[in-house]
């Protein structure tokens, strides 16, 4: 559902108001409906529409627990917040990453503990299940929860009660429990890493989020990229100055496989905005993995770049573009998504030349082409 872009509302911080001003102005363009708008889930593809439909259906029911499945970076927490906004709009939303804590710490976080229950427990602690009250508790990456703790969670789902660590009093669990996983839980069950009974207890009406590379989802890539460009707060001095992407840049985004999904797409756009010196991001500004900058020789043999610098990469890109267009600078500038004046400045800056033609010859050929 972002495609459900990765939790923008948690990341914009001081610029939240500006980001929401943008989304209000462009709601019809970026969001499928008011639910998507309320949690910044960008996208209008058939896949997103189906996901939103499922969110509404599950949220309107009494289904508890609710399971969300999707690869890393697809926006599972945004889906959880959408469910929460529909079902418990005025209550607490509490999230915990099951992969981030050890078994003992996670148990204490979820259930709470009483004073003296273990070394260092110098006071009573309210657990997240209790803290959520009548709202929602989101168990992110539940597949990473230790087996021994899965049994205790299963009991909570069955009887809607729990005890604090070291406690004897039963506490009612009134919250909606939403769990997510980026793994295939049935595979985890078959490999004895996840309880079978817990899997079937969770797997009632799962909400599945398709990856960006999915044919039914790819049309959202352009929309999400434009949204991130509009709401970028990574380089405050460039806010509203970098306003668009060239056609070639957009095509490169659409052809990429996006193993990191929306989270990775956001990183690519933020990086491009930070590096851009004009008002438009060109093909040279789209860097999918900064660690994999490679030179390709004429014999198709590759080697790691020793001089890992933006200047060297930019010089190589401009040289390749000039060769591609037969050194026609007007076409080269258009291909790179920069102005002709910028291209001339870059050619001069990097001392890019062509051995068999003089600069005057090149200018004459371009003028001739313009008037032919």
CSV table of C-alpha atoms in Angstrom, one decimal, residues 6 8 11-12 15 224-225 227-239 242 245 253 258 262-276 281 285-287:
chain,number,residue,atom,x,y,z
A,6,UNK,CA,7.5,3.4,4.4
A,8,UNK,CA,6.5,8.9,6.4
A,11,UNK,CA,10.2,10.2,9.6
A,12,UNK,CA,9.3,13.7,8.6
A,15,UNK,CA,8.4,18.9,8.5
A,224,UNK,CA,5.7,7.2,-5.2
A,225,UNK,CA,9.0,8.8,-6.6
A,227,UNK,CA,5.6,12.0,-3.8
A,228,UNK,CA,9.0,11.6,-2.2
A,229,UNK,CA,10.4,14.3,-4.4
A,230,UNK,CA,7.7,16.7,-3.2
A,231,UNK,CA,8.0,15.8,0.5
A,232,UNK,CA,11.8,15.4,0.8
A,233,UNK,CA,13.2,17.0,3.9
A,234,UNK,CA,16.6,15.4,3.6
A,235,UNK,CA,18.2,18.6,2.2
A,236,UNK,CA,16.2,21.5,3.6
A,237,UNK,CA,18.1,24.1,1.5
A,238,UNK,CA,16.8,22.4,-1.7
A,239,UNK,CA,13.2,22.1,-0.6
A,242,UNK,CA,14.4,20.1,-7.2
A,245,UNK,CA,12.8,13.9,-12.8
A,253,UNK,CA,13.3,3.7,-11.8
A,258,UNK,CA,13.5,-2.8,-6.0
A,262,UNK,CA,9.4,1.5,-1.1
A,263,UNK,CA,12.0,2.1,1.5
A,264,UNK,CA,14.8,1.7,-1.1
A,265,UNK,CA,12.9,4.0,-3.5
A,266,UNK,CA,12.8,6.7,-0.9
A,267,UNK,CA,16.5,6.4,-0.3
A,268,UNK,CA,17.3,6.7,-4.0
A,269,UNK,CA,15.2,9.9,-4.3
A,270,UNK,CA,16.6,11.4,-1.1
A,271,UNK,CA,20.1,10.7,-2.4
A,272,UNK,CA,19.3,12.2,-5.8
A,273,UNK,CA,17.9,15.4,-4.3
A,274,UNK,CA,20.9,15.8,-2.0
A,275,UNK,CA,23.3,15.5,-5.0
A,276,UNK,CA,21.3,17.4,-7.6
A,281,UNK,CA,17.0,14.9,-11.5
A,285,UNK,CA,21.4,11.3,-10.3
A,286,UNK,CA,19.8,7.9,-10.0
A,287,UNK,CA,22.2,5.7,-7.9
